[in-house]
C-alpha cells in the first residue's frame, strides 16, 4: 500500500470532526481502534506480532528470533492533538517495509515495527508509560498505582483492553531491539529540510503544584481577608513564564483543577501541572528552583500553602553520535537538531539500546494541536529516508 492510502486509512480514527483534533488516550476505545488497525496491517503483511505485559507491540519481518532493527513510534495522542505526532512514525514504518519488499530487499536481521503504548501520558499522567515500564525504569508497582482522571486504575484499563495486568513489567521485547530508529514529525520550527536527524532530547519534567487556601464567599469576603489559592497559582504561572524566558527554557501550565470549582466561592485548593524543559539539566533545575521559590514567597503573602510533587522527570538524551552520523551519511547529509519533545526513543536510548531519530519537517512547528501538519512530499521523503536507513542497518 502507498503511504497516502495507509495514511488515509487510519486518519479518521479518534478524530473530532468539530476540532479536527485527535484524542487517543492509552487503552481507550479510539486508541484500541488505532491499535487494531495496526495489527490488521501487520497481519496483511505476514508480520509476526509480539506483545508485552502492558500492550507494547513489535511486528517482525524476518523469521529468526534474534535481535533485530526496530522502527515505529506510538498511536496514542494528547487530548485533541494532531494527526502526525506518533502515527506518522508507525505508518511510515509500514510504508518503508512495503517499499523495501517491492524492491526485493531481504533483511539479514529481523526488521520490526513497534507501537508503544501511552507515550503521551495523556491518560495516566506518566509520559512514555509503556516504554518506561518495558525498559524497567518505572516499576510495575508504580505503574499499577496510576489512575486516570476518572479514577480508573491502570489494571482495569488493561483488563478492559484484554491485557492481563499481571504481566506488567520489564519487557522481553527489548531483548530483541538491537537498534531502534524512530521517525517522528518535528515539533518545532528548527527543521528547514524535509528530513532531519536528532542529536538530543532536552531534559524535561512534570511537577504537580498543589496550592491550598480557604474556601469562602465570593461576595462577602473582603479581599484582604482571603487566602485564595487561585491568586497564588496565577502569580506562579506568571513567574514560570518569566523565568523560562530569562533561561531560554520552556515552562507551561496547561492543566489545572480547582476545588470546589464554584463560580461564587473562593477556592479551597488549586492543583496545577507544570511542564518544564531546558537544554540542559542544570538550567532545568535552576528554572524549577526559581519558580518554586517565587511560588513559596507568594504563598506566604497570600496565607496559602504550596506542595510541589515531581510526577515524572526525563533526563537529557544524547543519541549515540556514531549511529546518528551513520544516518546522516545514508541520507547524504541531513540537518542534525535537538528536540524539546520527549519520545520513546529517549527511553530506549537511556536503556542502552543504540537509538536514533528521524524528523519530518513541520512547516509551522505547531504540535499537540489539531493544526499540526506536515506536507505530503515531506512525509514521502521521510518514508524514503526511513527505508534507506533500515536497508543500511539490516543489510
Ligand atoms: O510531551 C512530549 O514531549 C511528547 O510529545 N510526549
Ligand atoms: Mn507528543
Ligand atoms: Mn510523539
PDB file of C-alpha atoms and ligand atoms in Angstrom, residues 73-74 76 85-86 119-120 182 184 187 341-343 368, ligand 3:
ATOM      1  CA  UNK A  73       6.508   5.043  17.310  1.00  0.00           C
ATOM      2  CA  UNK A  74       3.197   5.475  19.203  1.00  0.00           C
ATOM      3  CA  UNK A  76      -1.810   7.330  21.328  1.00  0.00           C
ATOM      4  CA  UNK A  85       2.573  13.011  16.420  1.00  0.00           C
ATOM      5  CA  UNK A  86       3.080   9.259  16.760  1.00  0.00           C
ATOM      6  CA  UNK A 119       3.716   7.625  25.081  1.00  0.00           C
ATOM      7  CA  UNK A 120       1.987  10.951  25.733  1.00  0.00           C
ATOM      8  CA  UNK A 182      12.018   6.317  15.402  1.00  0.00           C
ATOM      9  CA  UNK A 184       8.607  11.448  14.111  1.00  0.00           C
ATOM     10  CA  UNK A 187       7.536  19.630  16.691  1.00  0.00           C
ATOM     11  CA  UNK A 341       9.855  16.898  22.841  1.00  0.00           C
ATOM     12  CA  UNK A 342      10.158  13.608  24.690  1.00  0.00           C
ATOM     13  CA  UNK A 343       9.982  10.300  22.840  1.00  0.00           C
ATOM     14  CA  UNK A 368      -0.059  18.930  20.282  1.00  0.00           C
TER      15      UNK A 368
HETATM   16 MN1  LIG B   3       5.223  11.739  19.928  1.00  0.00          MN
END
